Amino acid sequence: MTPEKAKETRDHMLQNGYCVIEDVVTEDFLQEMRDETERLIANHEEPADLVYQGQHIGVKREDYSVIDKLLSWEPSYRALDELGFGDFKTGGSVIILTKEPHGPPLYWHQDWMQWNDPLTVSPWPQIIFLNYYLTDTTPENGCLKVIPGTHHRRIPLHDQLVPAHEQGARFIEEDHPIMFGDDPEQVYVPVKAGSLVLGDARVLHSADGNKTDDRRTLILAWHRRPTDTVPDYWDGEIPEVIANRPEDGEYEGSRIPGAYLKP
Ligand SMILES: O=C(O)CCC(=O)C(=O)O
Ligand SMILES: [Fe+2]
């Protein structure tokens, strides 16, 4: 990646809460991952409460060599490094998420679980997902949908949502008008298989249902960076609550945005 492209991509991530890096995974390795995930899915029963996330299979790198290979895939970590995100580290596992053929949409949500922590206002990403889609994605098969900028900015939807996942959204009806609605600011993020999609845990995202006959499989890998350092690329202001944040401070976990998220 040229330094110009790297800066443009990083700026996009900081401003919008997501970015795409193309051509990261080779076709051979993609096929290895398709074969392994199909085997795992064949041996897995989809729990009813996870229907909106599809198959939801947690896999540790030590149990599957293909996953270990992905979590040390040099082109990905080189790209992260070039973006200035070289201090993000994997937790050592991934989640295999699918949209089954004609499977339902995924509700609007964000995945930040520390809304009471001053780290919430971090102008740089702290926790990100690395999304590897094993097929090309389009609005028809449930590509990622994002509301850009909502990692930093409260919008009306924030206050109308049922909190994500185990906190409530897994148990809603499929015709919930808000959770599965369209937003005037939403963008679709269709990608080619082999691209890497980065997303800030704080950004609002969802996916439409899969209207095709083919499964859309995603391998999602959470990564986080240290909480007590400022990234080297950051030359903007450091919010006071972050500069003064005690490392041993205790903040009750919360999936619901509080006072730190302002309009
Ligand atoms: O399946 C997807 O497209 C995204 C999954 C996701 O965002 C989640 O499970 O938190
Ligand atoms: Fe998510």
mmCIF file of C-alpha atoms and ligand atoms in Angstrom:
data_model
loop_
_atom_site.group_PDB
_atom_site.id
_atom_site.type_symbol
_atom_site.label_atom_id
_atom_site.label_comp_id
_atom_site.label_asym_id
_atom_site.label_seq_id
_atom_site.Cartn_x
_atom_site.Cartn_y
_atom_site.Cartn_z
ATOM 1 C CA MET A 1 0.000 0.000 0.000
ATOM 2 C CA THR A 2 1.366 3.436 -0.816
ATOM 3 C CA PRO A 3 1.667 5.821 2.142
ATOM 4 C CA GLU A 4 -0.997 8.025 0.509
ATOM 5 C CA LYS A 5 -3.427 5.119 0.202
ATOM 6 C CA ALA A 6 -2.682 4.080 3.780
ATOM 7 C CA LYS A 7 -3.429 7.545 5.109
ATOM 8 C CA GLU A 8 -6.613 7.811 3.063
ATOM 9 C CA THR A 9 -7.810 4.422 4.327
ATOM 10 C CA ARG A 10 -6.961 5.213 7.956
ATOM 11 C CA ASP A 11 -8.705 8.588 7.719
ATOM 12 C CA HIS A 12 -11.747 6.819 6.309
ATOM 13 C CA MET A 13 -11.720 4.398 9.249
ATOM 14 C CA LEU A 14 -11.354 7.187 11.809
ATOM 15 C CA GLN A 15 -14.093 9.318 10.291
ATOM 16 C CA ASN A 16 -16.597 6.698 9.258
ATOM 17 C CA GLY A 17 -15.927 3.800 11.606
ATOM 18 C CA TYR A 18 -15.099 1.273 8.900
ATOM 19 C CA CYS A 19 -12.807 0.741 5.915
ATOM 20 C CA VAL A 20 -12.024 -1.869 3.291
ATOM 21 C CA ILE A 21 -8.644 -3.268 2.277
ATOM 22 C CA GLU A 22 -8.864 -5.156 -0.990
ATOM 23 C CA ASP A 23 -7.113 -8.354 -2.120
ATOM 24 C CA VAL A 24 -5.738 -9.467 1.209
ATOM 25 C CA VAL A 25 -6.500 -13.188 1.035
ATOM 26 C CA THR A 26 -5.437 -15.424 -1.863
ATOM 27 C CA GLU A 27 -7.934 -17.604 -3.696
ATOM 28 C CA ASP A 28 -6.189 -20.779 -2.429
ATOM 29 C CA PHE A 29 -6.425 -19.719 1.184
ATOM 30 C CA LEU A 30 -10.033 -18.596 0.697
ATOM 31 C CA GLN A 31 -10.843 -22.084 -0.557
ATOM 32 C CA GLU A 32 -9.128 -23.640 2.478
ATOM 33 C CA MET A 33 -11.270 -21.479 4.743
ATOM 34 C CA ARG A 34 -14.449 -22.320 2.809
ATOM 35 C CA ASP A 35 -13.716 -26.042 3.159
ATOM 36 C CA GLU A 36 -12.998 -25.787 6.875
ATOM 37 C CA THR A 37 -15.994 -23.577 7.682
ATOM 38 C CA GLU A 38 -18.325 -25.838 5.681
ATOM 39 C CA ARG A 39 -17.096 -28.808 7.749
ATOM 40 C CA LEU A 40 -17.646 -26.894 10.983
ATOM 41 C CA ILE A 41 -21.093 -25.743 9.929
ATOM 42 C CA ALA A 42 -22.107 -29.269 8.912
ATOM 43 C CA ASN A 43 -21.361 -30.437 12.458
ATOM 44 C CA HIS A 44 -23.084 -27.520 14.121
ATOM 45 C CA GLU A 45 -26.669 -26.932 15.031
ATOM 46 C CA GLU A 46 -27.790 -23.320 14.754
ATOM 47 C CA PRO A 47 -29.377 -22.275 18.060
ATOM 48 C CA ALA A 48 -32.772 -20.647 17.566
ATOM 49 C CA ASP A 49 -31.788 -17.465 19.396
ATOM 50 C CA LEU A 50 -28.921 -16.830 17.001
ATOM 51 C CA VAL A 51 -31.007 -16.861 13.857
ATOM 52 C CA TYR A 52 -30.210 -13.216 13.045
ATOM 53 C CA GLN A 53 -26.477 -13.817 13.244
ATOM 54 C CA GLY A 54 -26.802 -17.146 11.442
ATOM 55 C CA GLN A 55 -24.512 -19.961 12.419
ATOM 56 C CA HIS A 56 -22.463 -18.521 15.225
ATOM 57 C CA ILE A 57 -19.487 -20.750 15.852
ATOM 58 C CA GLY A 58 -16.639 -19.648 18.083
ATOM 59 C CA VAL A 59 -13.303 -21.165 17.072
ATOM 60 C CA LYS A 60 -9.966 -20.925 18.842
ATOM 61 C CA ARG A 61 -6.763 -20.698 16.880
ATOM 62 C CA GLU A 62 -5.180 -23.580 18.794
ATOM 63 C CA ASP A 63 -7.963 -25.930 17.726
ATOM 64 C CA TYR A 64 -7.906 -25.272 13.977
ATOM 65 C CA SER A 65 -4.769 -24.683 11.949
ATOM 66 C CA VAL A 66 -6.666 -22.735 9.270
ATOM 67 C CA ILE A 67 -7.802 -20.244 11.901
ATOM 68 C CA ASP A 68 -4.296 -20.030 13.312
ATOM 69 C CA LYS A 69 -3.078 -19.316 9.790
ATOM 70 C CA LEU A 70 -5.685 -16.569 9.369
ATOM 71 C CA LEU A 71 -4.780 -14.927 12.676
ATOM 72 C CA SER A 72 -1.169 -14.718 11.550
ATOM 73 C CA TRP A 73 -1.878 -13.996 7.864
ATOM 74 C CA GLU A 74 1.023 -11.782 6.891
ATOM 75 C CA PRO A 75 -0.766 -9.626 4.263
ATOM 76 C CA SER A 76 -3.443 -8.678 6.804
ATOM 77 C CA TYR A 77 -1.025 -7.736 9.544
ATOM 78 C CA ARG A 78 1.225 -5.915 7.088
ATOM 79 C CA ALA A 79 -1.788 -3.889 5.948
ATOM 80 C CA LEU A 80 -2.752 -3.116 9.554
ATOM 81 C CA ASP A 81 0.814 -2.025 10.196
ATOM 82 C CA GLU A 82 0.802 0.242 7.148
ATOM 83 C CA LEU A 83 -2.431 1.843 8.354
ATOM 84 C CA GLY A 84 -0.866 2.577 11.753
ATOM 85 C CA PHE A 85 -2.966 -0.192 13.328
ATOM 86 C CA GLY A 86 0.010 -2.479 14.005
ATOM 87 C CA ASP A 87 -0.675 -2.461 17.750
ATOM 88 C CA PHE A 88 -4.023 -4.263 17.370
ATOM 89 C CA LYS A 89 -3.785 -7.843 18.621
ATOM 90 C CA THR A 90 -6.107 -10.779 18.192
ATOM 91 C CA GLY A 91 -7.721 -12.369 21.217
ATOM 92 C CA GLY A 92 -6.870 -15.726 19.648
ATOM 93 C CA SER A 93 -10.281 -16.726 18.369
ATOM 94 C CA VAL A 94 -12.793 -15.971 15.634
ATOM 95 C CA ILE A 95 -16.546 -16.264 15.167
ATOM 96 C CA ILE A 96 -17.912 -17.909 12.057
ATOM 97 C CA LEU A 97 -21.137 -16.131 11.157
ATOM 98 C CA THR A 98 -23.361 -16.994 8.250
ATOM 99 C CA LYS A 99 -26.336 -15.778 6.410
ATOM 100 C CA GLU A 100 -28.052 -18.939 5.357
ATOM 101 C CA PRO A 101 -29.751 -18.990 1.926
ATOM 102 C CA HIS A 102 -32.866 -16.835 2.325
ATOM 103 C CA GLY A 103 -31.834 -16.243 5.939
ATOM 104 C CA PRO A 104 -33.123 -13.255 7.909
ATOM 105 C CA PRO A 105 -31.457 -9.855 8.245
ATOM 106 C CA LEU A 106 -29.188 -8.844 11.120
ATOM 107 C CA TYR A 107 -30.574 -6.073 13.330
ATOM 108 C CA TRP A 108 -28.957 -2.660 13.794
ATOM 109 C CA HIS A 109 -26.451 -2.763 16.628
ATOM 110 C CA GLN A 110 -23.025 -1.778 17.797
ATOM 111 C CA ASP A 111 -20.632 -4.016 19.686
ATOM 112 C CA TRP A 112 -18.964 -1.626 22.136
ATOM 113 C CA MET A 113 -19.503 -2.913 25.665
ATOM 114 C CA GLN A 114 -17.819 -0.135 27.653
ATOM 115 C CA TRP A 115 -20.089 2.875 27.202
ATOM 116 C CA ASN A 116 -19.395 3.993 30.797
ATOM 117 C CA ASP A 117 -15.657 4.038 30.196
ATOM 118 C CA PRO A 118 -14.032 7.354 29.133
ATOM 119 C CA LEU A 119 -12.304 5.286 26.427
ATOM 120 C CA THR A 120 -15.647 5.591 24.645
ATOM 121 C CA VAL A 121 -14.685 9.044 23.335
ATOM 122 C CA SER A 122 -11.398 7.818 21.885
ATOM 123 C CA PRO A 123 -10.940 9.587 18.508
ATOM 124 C CA TRP A 124 -8.961 6.549 17.320
ATOM 125 C CA PRO A 125 -10.285 2.988 17.246
ATOM 126 C CA GLN A 126 -9.589 0.793 20.294
ATOM 127 C CA ILE A 127 -11.510 -2.359 19.447
ATOM 128 C CA ILE A 128 -12.102 -3.403 15.857
ATOM 129 C CA PHE A 129 -13.510 -6.338 13.961
ATOM 130 C CA LEU A 130 -11.602 -7.838 11.085
ATOM 131 C CA ASN A 131 -14.258 -9.264 8.776
ATOM 132 C CA TYR A 132 -13.254 -11.831 6.183
ATOM 133 C CA TYR A 133 -16.118 -12.686 3.855
ATOM 134 C CA LEU A 134 -15.636 -15.985 2.034
ATOM 135 C CA THR A 135 -17.962 -15.038 -0.823
ATOM 136 C CA ASP A 136 -18.466 -11.779 -2.678
ATOM 137 C CA THR A 137 -21.032 -9.751 -0.777
ATOM 138 C CA THR A 138 -23.818 -7.566 -2.148
ATOM 139 C CA PRO A 139 -26.980 -5.983 -0.749
ATOM 140 C CA GLU A 140 -28.802 -9.084 -2.080
ATOM 141 C CA ASN A 141 -26.884 -11.603 0.040
ATOM 142 C CA GLY A 142 -26.548 -9.476 3.152
ATOM 143 C CA CYS A 143 -23.355 -7.474 2.883
ATOM 144 C CA LEU A 144 -22.432 -5.219 5.775
ATOM 145 C CA LYS A 145 -24.520 -2.064 6.225
ATOM 146 C CA VAL A 146 -23.076 0.817 8.245
ATOM 147 C CA ILE A 147 -24.205 4.229 9.440
ATOM 148 C CA PRO A 148 -20.951 6.164 9.004
ATOM 149 C CA GLY A 149 -19.774 8.305 11.886
ATOM 150 C CA THR A 150 -22.066 6.769 14.502
ATOM 151 C CA HIS A 151 -19.056 5.535 16.493
ATOM 152 C CA HIS A 152 -18.658 9.168 17.587
ATOM 153 C CA ARG A 153 -22.085 10.712 17.082
ATOM 154 C CA ARG A 154 -25.463 9.910 18.624
ATOM 155 C CA ILE A 155 -28.342 9.704 16.166
ATOM 156 C CA PRO A 156 -32.053 9.168 16.924
ATOM 157 C CA LEU A 157 -31.708 5.461 16.159
ATOM 158 C CA HIS A 158 -29.368 5.003 19.142
ATOM 159 C CA ASP A 159 -32.246 5.784 21.475
ATOM 160 C CA GLN A 160 -34.763 3.548 19.720
ATOM 161 C CA LEU A 161 -32.740 0.366 19.467
ATOM 162 C CA VAL A 162 -33.167 -2.787 21.471
ATOM 163 C CA PRO A 163 -29.654 -3.437 22.877
ATOM 164 C CA ALA A 164 -27.583 -5.877 20.857
ATOM 165 C CA HIS A 165 -27.337 -9.598 20.988
ATOM 166 C CA GLU A 166 -27.801 -11.338 24.352
ATOM 167 C CA GLN A 167 -29.044 -8.032 25.803
ATOM 168 C CA GLY A 168 -32.296 -8.261 23.877
ATOM 169 C CA ALA A 169 -32.001 -8.065 20.101
ATOM 170 C CA ARG A 170 -31.725 -11.837 19.694
ATOM 171 C CA PHE A 171 -35.308 -12.146 20.867
ATOM 172 C CA ILE A 172 -37.111 -9.608 18.655
ATOM 173 C CA GLU A 173 -39.581 -10.298 15.841
ATOM 174 C CA GLU A 174 -38.307 -10.381 12.283
ATOM 175 C CA ASP A 175 -40.607 -7.544 11.245
ATOM 176 C CA HIS A 176 -39.353 -5.119 13.903
ATOM 177 C CA PRO A 177 -39.594 -1.839 11.964
ATOM 178 C CA ILE A 178 -36.713 -0.053 13.680
ATOM 179 C CA MET A 179 -34.239 -2.862 14.254
ATOM 180 C CA PHE A 180 -34.516 -3.991 10.649
ATOM 181 C CA GLY A 181 -35.392 -0.666 9.088
ATOM 182 C CA ASP A 182 -33.490 1.506 6.663
ATOM 183 C CA ASP A 183 -31.732 4.629 7.790
ATOM 184 C CA PRO A 184 -31.310 7.697 5.562
ATOM 185 C CA GLU A 185 -27.570 7.742 6.293
ATOM 186 C CA GLN A 186 -26.853 4.027 5.882
ATOM 187 C CA VAL A 187 -24.340 2.773 3.348
ATOM 188 C CA TYR A 188 -23.884 -0.724 1.960
ATOM 189 C CA VAL A 189 -20.361 -2.119 2.040
ATOM 190 C CA PRO A 190 -20.277 -4.789 -0.678
ATOM 191 C CA VAL A 191 -16.878 -6.447 -1.069
ATOM 192 C CA LYS A 192 -15.063 -9.109 -3.062
ATOM 193 C CA ALA A 193 -14.172 -12.304 -1.232
ATOM 194 C CA GLY A 194 -10.589 -11.899 -0.096
ATOM 195 C CA SER A 195 -11.043 -8.298 1.026
ATOM 196 C CA LEU A 196 -10.634 -7.354 4.641
ATOM 197 C CA VAL A 197 -13.295 -5.125 6.209
ATOM 198 C CA LEU A 198 -12.338 -3.287 9.394
ATOM 199 C CA GLY A 199 -14.996 -1.894 11.678
ATOM 200 C CA ASP A 200 -14.932 0.111 14.883
ATOM 201 C CA ALA A 201 -16.858 -1.729 17.635
ATOM 202 C CA ARG A 202 -18.783 1.492 18.324
ATOM 203 C CA VAL A 203 -20.242 2.029 14.848
ATOM 204 C CA LEU A 204 -23.873 1.122 14.106
ATOM 205 C CA HIS A 205 -24.099 -1.724 11.624
ATOM 206 C CA SER A 206 -26.480 -4.375 10.339
ATOM 207 C CA ALA A 207 -27.087 -6.508 7.265
ATOM 208 C CA ASP A 208 -30.100 -7.212 5.097
ATOM 209 C CA GLY A 209 -31.427 -10.730 4.711
ATOM 210 C CA ASN A 210 -29.865 -13.109 2.218
ATOM 211 C CA LYS A 211 -32.143 -13.211 -0.807
ATOM 212 C CA THR A 212 -29.933 -15.678 -2.703
ATOM 213 C CA ASP A 213 -29.666 -19.485 -2.726
ATOM 214 C CA ASP A 214 -26.090 -19.434 -1.439
ATOM 215 C CA ARG A 215 -24.754 -19.221 2.085
ATOM 216 C CA ARG A 216 -22.805 -16.042 2.899
ATOM 217 C CA THR A 217 -20.072 -16.933 5.380
ATOM 218 C CA LEU A 218 -18.069 -14.451 7.404
ATOM 219 C CA ILE A 219 -15.102 -15.051 9.685
ATOM 220 C CA LEU A 220 -15.041 -12.265 12.238
ATOM 221 C CA ALA A 221 -11.954 -11.662 14.370
ATOM 222 C CA TRP A 222 -12.010 -9.125 17.196
ATOM 223 C CA HIS A 223 -8.773 -7.207 17.754
ATOM 224 C CA ARG A 224 -7.879 -4.648 20.398
ATOM 225 C CA ARG A 225 -5.029 -2.233 21.018
ATOM 226 C CA PRO A 226 -3.540 -1.162 24.389
ATOM 227 C CA THR A 227 -5.730 1.180 26.412
ATOM 228 C CA ASP A 228 -2.875 3.202 27.912
ATOM 229 C CA THR A 229 -1.113 4.522 24.812
ATOM 230 C CA VAL A 230 -1.912 6.956 22.028
ATOM 231 C CA PRO A 231 -1.361 5.626 18.486
ATOM 232 C CA ASP A 232 1.801 6.961 16.804
ATOM 233 C CA TYR A 233 -0.174 8.429 13.897
ATOM 234 C CA TRP A 234 -2.406 10.508 16.162
ATOM 235 C CA ASP A 235 -1.423 14.185 16.060
ATOM 236 C CA GLY A 236 -4.805 15.648 17.012
ATOM 237 C CA GLU A 237 -6.027 16.638 20.407
ATOM 238 C CA ILE A 238 -6.220 13.988 23.108
ATOM 239 C CA PRO A 239 -9.563 14.246 24.914
ATOM 240 C CA GLU A 240 -9.038 15.207 28.529
ATOM 241 C CA VAL A 241 -11.029 12.289 29.912
ATOM 242 C CA ILE A 242 -8.691 9.970 28.050
ATOM 243 C CA ALA A 243 -5.512 11.755 29.085
ATOM 244 C CA ASN A 244 -6.684 11.577 32.714
ATOM 245 C CA ARG A 245 -8.155 8.077 32.565
ATOM 246 C CA PRO A 246 -6.731 5.970 35.387
ATOM 247 C CA GLU A 247 -5.615 2.590 34.057
ATOM 248 C CA ASP A 248 -7.018 0.909 37.143
ATOM 249 C CA GLY A 249 -10.352 2.734 36.928
ATOM 250 C CA GLU A 250 -13.393 0.514 37.129
ATOM 251 C CA TYR A 251 -16.303 1.106 34.802
ATOM 252 C CA GLU A 252 -19.350 -1.046 34.767
ATOM 253 C CA GLY A 253 -19.724 -2.736 31.385
ATOM 254 C CA SER A 254 -22.629 -1.501 29.260
ATOM 255 C CA ARG A 255 -23.842 -2.031 25.717
ATOM 256 C CA ILE A 256 -26.041 1.064 25.939
ATOM 257 C CA PRO A 257 -24.545 4.425 24.943
ATOM 258 C CA GLY A 258 -24.651 6.893 27.820
ATOM 259 C CA ALA A 259 -23.534 10.483 28.346
ATOM 260 C CA TYR A 260 -20.247 10.000 26.492
ATOM 261 C CA LEU A 261 -22.051 9.678 23.157
ATOM 262 C CA LYS A 262 -23.201 13.120 22.086
ATOM 263 C CA PRO A 263 -25.298 14.180 19.091
HETATM 264 O O1 LIG B 1 -22.870 -11.079 9.855
HETATM 265 C C1 LIG B 1 -22.574 -9.899 9.694
HETATM 266 O O2 LIG B 1 -22.650 -9.357 8.580
HETATM 267 C C2 LIG B 1 -22.062 -9.042 10.805
HETATM 268 C C3 LIG B 1 -22.066 -9.721 12.126
HETATM 269 C C4 LIG B 1 -21.992 -8.797 13.288
HETATM 270 O O3 LIG B 1 -21.833 -7.618 13.148
HETATM 271 C C5 LIG B 1 -22.146 -9.344 14.638
HETATM 272 O O4 LIG B 1 -22.460 -10.543 14.763
HETATM 273 O O5 LIG B 1 -21.937 -8.589 15.619
HETATM 274 FE FE FE B 2 -21.613 -6.592 15.020
#
